PDB file of C-alpha atoms in Angstrom:
ATOM      1  CA  MET B 148      92.541 118.836 108.253  1.00 41.00           C
ATOM      2  CA  ARG B 149      91.123 121.177 105.835  1.00 41.00           C
ATOM      3  CA  ARG B 150      87.990 123.137 106.370  1.00 41.00           C
ATOM      4  CA  LEU B 151      85.311 122.444 103.867  1.00 40.00           C
ATOM      5  CA  SER B 152      82.751 125.027 102.990  1.00 40.00           C
ATOM      6  CA  ARG B 153      79.939 125.055 100.506  1.00 41.00           C
ATOM      7  CA  GLU B 154      80.479 128.784  99.915  1.00 41.00           C
ATOM      8  CA  ASN B 155      83.528 130.867  99.065  1.00 41.00           C
ATOM      9  CA  HIS B 156      85.678 127.771  98.861  1.00 40.00           C
ATOM     10  CA  ARG B 157      88.948 128.000  96.951  1.00 39.00           C
ATOM     11  CA  ILE B 158      89.678 125.664  94.049  1.00 37.00           C
ATOM     12  CA  ARG B 159      93.304 124.648  93.838  1.00 40.00           C
ATOM     13  CA  ARG B 160      93.589 121.406  91.960  1.00 40.00           C
ATOM     14  CA  THR B 161      91.537 118.371  90.976  1.00 39.00           C
ATOM     15  CA  ARG B 162      92.600 115.121  92.477  1.00 44.00           C
ATOM     16  CA  ARG B 163      92.228 112.029  90.238  1.00 42.00           C
ATOM     17  CA  PRO B 164      91.819 108.500  91.492  1.00 41.00           C
ATOM     18  CA  SER B 165      95.017 106.554  91.185  1.00 39.00           C
ATOM     19  CA  ARG B 166      96.303 103.059  92.042  1.00 39.00           C
ATOM     20  CA  VAL B 167      97.270 102.785  95.623  1.00 40.00           C
ATOM     21  CA  ARG B 168     100.609 101.194  96.443  1.00 42.00           C
ATOM     22  CA  ARG B 169     100.164  98.147  98.704  1.00 44.00           C
ATOM     23  CA  GLY B 170     100.760  99.201 102.264  1.00 48.00           C
ATOM     24  CA  ALA B 171     100.092 102.872 101.708  1.00 47.00           C
ATOM     25  CA  ILE B 172      96.693 102.918 103.328  1.00 53.00           C
ATOM     26  CA  PRO B 173      97.664 100.975 106.440  1.00 51.00           C
ATOM     27  CA  ALA B 174     100.718 103.210 106.875  1.00 52.00           C
ATOM     28  CA  ALA B 175      98.658 106.368 106.507  1.00 53.00           C
ATOM     29  CA  LEU B 176      96.063 105.098 108.985  1.00 53.00           C
ATOM     30  CA  CYS B 177      98.772 104.163 111.449  1.00 52.00           C
ATOM     31  CA  ALA B 178     100.385 107.595 111.158  1.00 55.00           C
ATOM     32  CA  LEU B 179      97.005 109.283 111.735  1.00 56.00           C
ATOM     33  CA  ALA B 180      96.208 107.047 114.643  1.00 50.00           C
ATOM     34  CA  LEU B 181      99.565 107.842 116.245  1.00 52.00           C
ATOM     35  CA  THR B 182      98.953 111.537 115.698  1.00 53.00           C
ATOM     36  CA  LEU B 183      95.525 111.373 117.322  1.00 51.00           C
ATOM     37  CA  THR B 184      96.904 109.426 120.245  1.00 50.00           C
ATOM     38  CA  ALA B 185      99.764 111.885 120.755  1.00 50.00           C
ATOM     39  CA  CYS B 186      97.320 114.816 120.516  1.00 50.00           C
ATOM     40  CA  GLY B 187      95.141 113.251 123.251  1.00 50.00           C
ATOM     41  CA  SER B 188      98.189 112.597 125.447  1.00 49.00           C
ATOM     42  CA  GLU B 189      99.451 116.211 125.072  1.00 52.00           C
ATOM     43  CA  ARG B 190      96.071 117.564 126.058  1.00 52.00           C
ATOM     44  CA  ALA B 191      95.875 115.306 129.090  1.00 49.00           C
ATOM     45  CA  ALA B 192      99.439 116.233 130.174  1.00 50.00           C
ATOM     46  CA  ASP B 193      98.639 119.856 129.689  1.00 52.00           C
ATOM     47  CA  LYS B 194      95.553 119.467 131.829  1.00 49.00           C
ATOM     48  CA  ASP B 195      97.586 117.804 134.592  1.00 52.00           C
ATOM     49  CA  ARG B 196     100.202 120.545 134.492  1.00 52.00           C
ATOM     50  CA  LYS B 197      97.521 123.208 134.729  1.00 50.00           C
ATOM     51  CA  ALA B 198      95.904 121.390 137.688  1.00 48.00           C
ATOM     52  CA  GLY B 199      99.252 121.215 139.492  1.00 49.00           C
ATOM     53  CA  SER B 200      99.842 124.858 138.883  1.00 46.00           C
ATOM     54  CA  ASP B 201      96.418 125.740 140.309  1.00 46.00           C
ATOM     55  CA  ASP B 202      97.151 123.636 143.409  1.00 45.00           C
ATOM     56  CA  ARG B 203     100.388 125.538 144.016  1.00 43.00           C
ATOM     57  CA  VAL B 204      98.547 128.891 143.723  1.00 39.00           C
ATOM     58  CA  GLU B 205      95.864 127.809 146.099  1.00 43.00           C
ATOM     59  CA  ALA B 206      98.488 126.674 148.602  1.00 43.00           C
ATOM     60  CA  GLY B 207      99.445 130.320 149.195  1.00 45.00           C
ATOM     61  CA  SER B 208     101.720 131.326 146.379  1.00 44.00           C
ATOM     62  CA  THR B 209     101.003 134.799 144.989  1.00 44.00           C
ATOM     63  CA  ALA B 210     102.801 134.075 141.723  1.00 44.00           C
ATOM     64  CA  THR B 211     100.694 133.802 138.595  1.00 43.00           C
ATOM     65  CA  ALA B 212     101.237 130.613 136.602  1.00 42.00           C
ATOM     66  CA  PRO B 213     102.320 131.323 133.028  1.00 40.00           C
ATOM     67  CA  ALA B 214      99.659 130.790 130.395  1.00 41.00           C
ATOM     68  CA  THR B 215     100.034 127.557 128.404  1.00 40.00           C
ATOM     69  CA  PRO B 216      99.417 127.971 124.696  1.00 37.00           C
ATOM     70  CA  SER B 217      96.503 125.819 123.531  1.00 38.00           C
ATOM     71  CA  PRO B 218      97.345 123.094 121.115  1.00 38.00           C
ATOM     72  CA  ILE B 219      94.063 123.771 119.271  1.00 38.00           C
ATOM     73  CA  ASP B 220      94.178 126.150 116.273  1.00 43.00           C
ATOM     74  CA  SER B 221      91.225 128.445 116.902  1.00 40.00           C
ATOM     75  CA  SER B 222      91.257 129.544 113.268  1.00 47.00           C
ATOM     76  CA  ASP B 223      90.185 126.038 112.183  1.00 56.00           C
ATOM     77  CA  PRO B 224      86.657 125.150 113.122  1.00 57.00           C
ATOM     78  CA  GLU B 225      87.377 121.457 112.933  1.00 61.00           C
ATOM     79  CA  SER B 226      90.390 121.465 115.155  1.00 58.00           C
ATOM     80  CA  SER B 227      88.490 123.668 117.703  1.00 62.00           C
ATOM     81  CA  ASP B 228      85.618 121.232 117.861  1.00 66.00           C
ATOM     82  CA  PRO B 229      86.101 118.984 120.989  1.00 76.00           C
ATOM     83  CA  ASP B 230      84.217 116.148 119.390  1.00 85.00           C
ATOM     84  CA  PHE B 231      86.276 116.141 116.153  1.00 91.00           C
ATOM     85  CA  LEU B 232      89.106 114.046 117.623  1.00 91.00           C
ATOM     86  CA  ALA B 233      86.610 111.282 118.502  1.00 93.00           C
ATOM     87  CA  PHE B 234      85.064 111.561 115.012  1.00 95.00           C
ATOM     88  CA  MET B 235      88.498 111.083 113.360  1.00 94.00           C
ATOM     89  CA  GLU B 236      89.144 108.111 115.598  1.00 94.00           C
ATOM     90  CA  LEU B 237      85.822 106.682 114.391  1.00 95.00           C
ATOM     91  CA  LEU B 238      86.703 107.039 110.754  1.00 95.00           C
ATOM     92  CA  VAL B 239      90.165 105.466 111.385  1.00 94.00           C
ATOM     93  CA  SER B 240      88.679 102.505 113.298  1.00 94.00           C
ATOM     94  CA  ILE B 241      86.195 101.788 110.450  1.00 94.00           C
ATOM     95  CA  SER B 242      88.838 102.128 107.736  1.00 93.00           C
ATOM     96  CA  GLU B 243      91.194  99.752 109.584  1.00 93.00           C
ATOM     97  CA  ARG B 244      88.556  97.018 109.185  1.00 90.00           C
ATOM     98  CA  CYS B 245      88.404  97.623 105.450  1.00 92.00           C
ATOM     99  CA  VAL B 246      92.138  97.742 104.739  1.00 88.00           C
ATOM    100  CA  LYS B 247      91.939  94.129 103.521  1.00 84.00           C
ATOM    101  CA  TYR B 248      90.118  95.482 100.420  1.00 77.00           C
ATOM    102  CA  GLU B 249      93.140  97.583  99.484  1.00 73.00           C
ATOM    103  CA  PRO B 250      94.050  96.992  95.842  1.00 65.00           C
ATOM    104  CA  THR B 251      97.332  95.212  95.080  1.00 62.00           C
ATOM    105  CA  GLU B 252      99.670  95.735  92.152  1.00 57.00           C
ATOM    106  CA  GLU B 253     100.783  92.691  90.220  1.00 59.00           C
ATOM    107  CA  PRO B 254     104.555  92.382  89.831  1.00 57.00           C
ATOM    108  CA  PRO B 255     105.803  92.846  86.262  1.00 57.00           C
ATOM    109  CA  MET B 256     106.508  89.722  84.323  1.00 60.00           C
ATOM    110  CA  GLU B 257     109.907  90.959  83.270  1.00 63.00           C
ATOM    111  CA  PRO B 258     112.159  93.572  84.874  1.00 59.00           C
ATOM    112  CA  PRO B 259     112.237  96.894  83.041  1.00 60.00           C
ATOM    113  CA  GLU B 260     115.183  97.613  80.845  1.00 65.00           C
ATOM    114  CA  GLU B 261     117.931  99.781  82.205  1.00 64.00           C
ATOM    115  CA  PRO B 262     118.308 103.068  80.323  1.00 63.00           C
ATOM    116  CA  ASP B 263     121.450 103.588  78.375  1.00 67.00           C
ATOM    117  CA  PRO B 264     123.403 106.415  80.088  1.00 67.00           C
ATOM    118  CA  THR B 265     125.084 107.286  76.790  1.00 71.00           C
ATOM    119  CA  GLU B 266     121.778 108.133  75.080  1.00 70.00           C
ATOM    120  CA  PRO B 267     120.047 111.460  75.685  1.00 66.00           C
ATOM    121  CA  PRO B 268     116.625 111.248  77.457  1.00 61.00           C
ATOM    122  CA  LEU B 269     113.563 111.038  75.244  1.00 65.00           C
ATOM    123  CA  THR B 270     112.077 114.108  76.910  1.00 68.00           C
ATOM    124  CA  PRO B 271     114.473 116.951  77.472  1.00 68.00           C
ATOM    125  CA  LEU B 272     114.691 118.038  81.102  1.00 66.00           C
ATOM    126  CA  PRO B 273     113.469 121.582  81.790  1.00 71.00           C
ATOM    127  CA  GLU B 274     116.068 124.188  82.464  1.00 76.00           C
ATOM    128  CA  PRO B 275     116.154 125.327  86.120  1.00 79.00           C
ATOM    129  CA  LEU B 276     114.970 128.861  86.737  1.00 77.00           C
ATOM    130  CA  PRO B 277     117.496 131.362  87.940  1.00 82.00           C
ATOM    131  CA  PRO B 278     117.071 132.474  91.591  1.00 82.00           C
ATOM    132  CA  ASP B 279     115.742 135.942  90.588  1.00 82.00           C
ATOM    133  CA  ALA B 280     113.404 134.635  87.872  1.00 80.00           C
ATOM    134  CA  THR B 281     109.631 134.831  88.174  1.00 81.00           C
ATOM    135  CA  PRO B 282     107.990 131.394  87.853  1.00 77.00           C
ATOM    136  CA  PRO B 283     105.477 130.985  85.011  1.00 75.00           C
ATOM    137  CA  PRO B 284     101.803 131.592  85.923  1.00 78.00           C
ATOM    138  CA  VAL B 285      99.776 128.572  86.887  1.00 70.00           C
ATOM    139  CA  GLU B 286      97.034 127.787  84.426  1.00 70.00           C
ATOM    140  CA  PRO B 287      93.700 128.300  86.166  1.00 66.00           C
ATOM    141  CA  ILE B 288      91.631 125.109  86.666  1.00 64.00           C
ATOM    142  CA  ASP B 289      88.019 125.012  85.578  1.00 72.00           C
ATOM    143  CA  PRO B 290      85.942 124.965  88.807  1.00 76.00           C
ATOM    144  CA  ASP B 291      83.569 122.509  87.193  1.00 82.00           C
ATOM    145  CA  ASP B 292      86.368 119.877  87.005  1.00 85.00           C
ATOM    146  CA  ALA B 293      86.671 119.884  90.782  1.00 88.00           C
ATOM    147  CA  ARG B 294      82.932 119.333  91.108  1.00 93.00           C
ATOM    148  CA  LYS B 295      82.946 116.128  89.098  1.00 94.00           C
ATOM    149  CA  GLU B 296      82.072 112.893  90.920  1.00 95.00           C
ATOM    150  CA  GLU B 297      85.131 110.752  91.595  1.00 94.00           C
ATOM    151  CA  GLU B 298      85.493 106.942  91.755  1.00 94.00           C
ATOM    152  CA  LEU B 299      85.742 105.487  95.230  1.00 95.00           C
ATOM    153  CA  SER B 300      88.481 103.063  96.143  1.00 93.00           C
ATOM    154  CA  PRO B 301      87.597  99.513  97.321  1.00 94.00           C
ATOM    155  CA  VAL B 302      88.429 100.602 100.888  1.00 94.00           C
ATOM    156  CA  GLU B 303      86.148 103.581 100.693  1.00 95.00           C
ATOM    157  CA  LYS B 304      83.292 101.358  99.311  1.00 95.00           C
ATOM    158  CA  CYS B 305      83.787  99.102 102.325  1.00 95.00           C
ATOM    159  CA  ASP B 306      83.762 102.113 104.626  1.00 96.00           C
ATOM    160  CA  ALA B 307      80.498 103.261 103.117  1.00 97.00           C
ATOM    161  CA  ARG B 308      78.794  99.910 103.790  1.00 96.00           C
ATOM    162  CA  VAL B 309      79.889  99.990 107.465  1.00 96.00           C
ATOM    163  CA  HIS B 310      78.614 103.583 107.889  1.00 97.00           C
ATOM    164  CA  SER B 311      75.339 102.807 106.086  1.00 97.00           C
ATOM    165  CA  ARG B 312      74.603  99.791 108.317  1.00 97.00           C
ATOM    166  CA  ARG B 313      75.202 101.626 111.604  1.00 96.00           C
ATOM    167  CA  ILE B 314      73.120 104.625 110.437  1.00 97.00           C
ATOM    168  CA  ALA B 315      70.207 102.507 109.217  1.00 96.00           C
ATOM    169  CA  LYS B 316      70.237 100.482 112.423  1.00 95.00           C
ATOM    170  CA  ALA B 317      70.139 103.546 114.654  1.00 95.00           C
ATOM    171  CA  LEU B 318      67.368 105.265 112.641  1.00 95.00           C
ATOM    172  CA  LYS B 319      65.222 102.159 112.484  1.00 92.00           C
ATOM    173  CA  GLY B 320      63.970 102.858 116.031  1.00 88.00           C
ATOM    174  CA  THR B 321      62.657 106.316 115.126  1.00 90.00           C
ATOM    175  CA  PRO B 322      59.733 105.943 112.611  1.00 89.00           C
ATOM    176  CA  ASP B 323      59.026 108.978 110.532  1.00 92.00           C
ATOM    177  CA  PRO B 324      61.724 111.148 112.134  1.00 95.00           C
ATOM    178  CA  THR B 325      61.958 114.870 111.888  1.00 96.00           C
ATOM    179  CA  PRO B 326      65.147 116.537 110.527  1.00 97.00           C
ATOM    180  CA  GLY B 327      66.090 117.406 114.113  1.00 97.00           C
ATOM    181  CA  GLN B 328      65.688 113.828 115.242  1.00 97.00           C
ATOM    182  CA  VAL B 329      67.828 112.539 112.391  1.00 97.00           C
ATOM    183  CA  LYS B 330      70.555 114.974 113.276  1.00 97.00           C
ATOM    184  CA  ASP B 331      70.407 113.908 116.917  1.00 97.00           C
ATOM    185  CA  VAL B 332      70.803 110.239 115.871  1.00 97.00           C
ATOM    186  CA  LEU B 333      73.808 111.146 113.621  1.00 97.00           C
ATOM    187  CA  ARG B 334      75.401 113.110 116.449  1.00 96.00           C
ATOM    188  CA  GLY B 335      74.830 110.165 118.793  1.00 96.00           C
ATOM    189  CA  LEU B 336      76.715 107.914 116.390  1.00 97.00           C
ATOM    190  CA  GLY B 337      79.749 110.182 116.511  1.00 96.00           C
ATOM    191  CA  TYR B 338      79.301 112.326 113.404  1.00 97.00           C
ATOM    192  CA  VAL B 339      80.095 115.999 114.003  1.00 96.00           C
ATOM    193  CA  ASP B 340      78.111 119.026 112.889  1.00 94.00           C
ATOM    194  CA  LEU B 341      80.869 120.270 110.631  1.00 93.00           C
ATOM    195  CA  ARG B 342      80.594 117.068 108.554  1.00 96.00           C
ATOM    196  CA  ILE B 343      76.745 116.837 108.560  1.00 97.00           C
ATOM    197  CA  HIS B 344      74.969 118.655 105.726  1.00 97.00           C
ATOM    198  CA  GLY B 345      71.235 118.960 106.481  1.00 96.00           C
ATOM    199  CA  PRO B 346      69.143 117.118 107.371  1.00 97.00           C
ATOM    200  CA  GLN B 347      66.218 118.728 105.628  1.00 97.00           C
ATOM    201  CA  ARG B 348      62.673 117.698 104.708  1.00 96.00           C
ATOM    202  CA  SER B 349      62.097 116.585 101.091  1.00 94.00           C
ATOM    203  CA  GLY B 350      58.510 115.569 100.504  1.00 93.00           C
ATOM    204  CA  GLU B 351      57.774 112.565 102.734  1.00 93.00           C
ATOM    205  CA  SER B 352      61.496 111.970 103.435  1.00 96.00           C
ATOM    206  CA  VAL B 353      64.345 113.513 105.385  1.00 97.00           C
ATOM    207  CA  GLU B 354      67.572 113.878 103.432  1.00 97.00           C
ATOM    208  CA  PHE B 355      71.152 114.402 104.686  1.00 98.00           C
ATOM    209  CA  THR B 356      74.747 114.263 103.441  1.00 98.00           C
ATOM    210  CA  LEU B 357      77.807 113.173 105.421  1.00 98.00           C
ATOM    211  CA  ASP B 358      81.317 114.166 104.663  1.00 97.00           C
ATOM    212  CA  LEU B 359      83.451 111.094 105.588  1.00 97.00           C
ATOM    213  CA  ARG B 360      86.697 112.087 103.782  1.00 94.00           C
ATOM    214  CA  LEU B 361      89.777 110.979 105.680  1.00 86.00           C
ATOM    215  CA  LEU B 362      93.302 112.076 104.798  1.00 83.00           C
ATOM    216  CA  SER B 363      93.136 112.399 100.976  1.00 84.00           C
ATOM    217  CA  GLY B 364      89.966 110.287 100.682  1.00 92.00           C
ATOM    218  CA  GLN B 365      86.885 111.125  98.713  1.00 95.00           C
ATOM    219  CA  LEU B 366      83.998 109.425 100.512  1.00 97.00           C
ATOM    220  CA  CYS B 367      80.747 111.269 100.709  1.00 98.00           C
ATOM    221  CA  LEU B 368      77.472 109.618 101.789  1.00 98.00           C
ATOM    222  CA  SER B 369      73.970 110.890 101.062  1.00 97.00           C
ATOM    223  CA  GLY B 370      71.030 109.443 102.874  1.00 97.00           C
ATOM    224  CA  LYS B 371      67.221 109.471 102.719  1.00 97.00           C
ATOM    225  CA  VAL B 372      64.995 108.411 105.591  1.00 96.00           C
ATOM    226  CA  THR B 373      61.322 107.506 104.827  1.00 94.00           C
ATOM    227  CA  GLY B 374      59.357 106.055 107.674  1.00 92.00           C
ATOM    228  CA  THR B 375      61.641 103.345 109.193  1.00 90.00           C
ATOM    229  CA  ARG B 376      63.628 102.801 105.970  1.00 94.00           C
ATOM    230  CA  THR B 377      66.931 104.505 105.343  1.00 96.00           C
ATOM    231  CA  VAL B 378      68.598 104.454 101.920  1.00 96.00           C
ATOM    232  CA  THR B 379      72.188 105.687 101.513  1.00 97.00           C
ATOM    233  CA  ASP B 380      74.203 106.411  98.391  1.00 97.00           C
ATOM    234  CA  PRO B 381      78.001 106.714  98.607  1.00 97.00           C
ATOM    235  CA  TYR B 382      79.970 108.714  96.072  1.00 97.00           C
ATOM    236  CA  GLY B 383      83.358 110.293  95.591  1.00 97.00           C
ATOM    237  CA  GLY B 384      84.081 114.001  95.788  1.00 95.00           C
ATOM    238  CA  SER B 385      87.248 116.049  95.497  1.00 92.00           C
ATOM    239  CA  PRO B 386      88.422 117.418  98.834  1.00 90.00           C
ATOM    240  CA  GLU B 387      88.446 120.834  97.175  1.00 89.00           C
ATOM    241  CA  VAL B 388      84.600 121.041  97.279  1.00 93.00           C
ATOM    242  CA  ALA B 389      81.831 120.378  99.718  1.00 95.00           C
ATOM    243  CA  CYS B 390      80.087 117.018  99.316  1.00 97.00           C
ATOM    244  CA  PRO B 391      76.689 118.510  98.382  1.00 96.00           C
ATOM    245  CA  ASP B 392      78.370 120.494  95.678  1.00 95.00           C
ATOM    246  CA  VAL B 393      79.656 117.424  93.824  1.00 96.00           C
ATOM    247  CA  ARG B 394      77.959 116.941  90.371  1.00 93.00           C
ATOM    248  CA  ARG B 395      76.627 113.452  90.512  1.00 91.00           C
ATOM    249  CA  LEU B 396      76.882 111.114  87.495  1.00 84.00           C
ATOM    250  CA  ARG B 397      73.345 109.851  88.010  1.00 72.00           C
TER     251      ARG B 397
END
């Protein structure tokens, strides 16, 4: 999981939307779900081992139990957030409901022709670099390219509808909420502070932005609360930039 920051972020490359091979999204979600489950099991087992060690010390042993390294990377604010695991499980559970909207690729009408091995390739293959050679410099990418709004996949559009409904329903019971009240509602729904931008007052409304990007996804969701009415607007943003920094098309 990559830390996202509005300031001092590093631009590496711009990701473009592409056709998704059928089965890729379910496989990715399954792999992430297994990872989250394994992480939770390891933490529970580590807790049990630590409790057993404490019991042995209290029973009269003077030996000090060896310190167990924490599975959490303290250098990553997301991994060090105890609520982030539950947040990722929330995103996975919502995406699993929307996998049915995954695009499918139509099979070709005719099988592709086999290349003639006796003919040279149309595009010459690059010569491999010698071991001691210096690789050519990478052409810098225009930072503005990474800030362009990206197209959402059908699965992400479905995800956005689910998130929008649950947020609007939760905020309906708080008429004319303050920014603090909106944030409390979002937290109560399972969204973590690191993925909540705002909320802040804008005229008669309270505005916020949620970063809902999962794996290599691009889903961002902006919201505006006025009275008891909540309006949301999903859009795509490169994982290389923070959601509020995406240059919207409209």
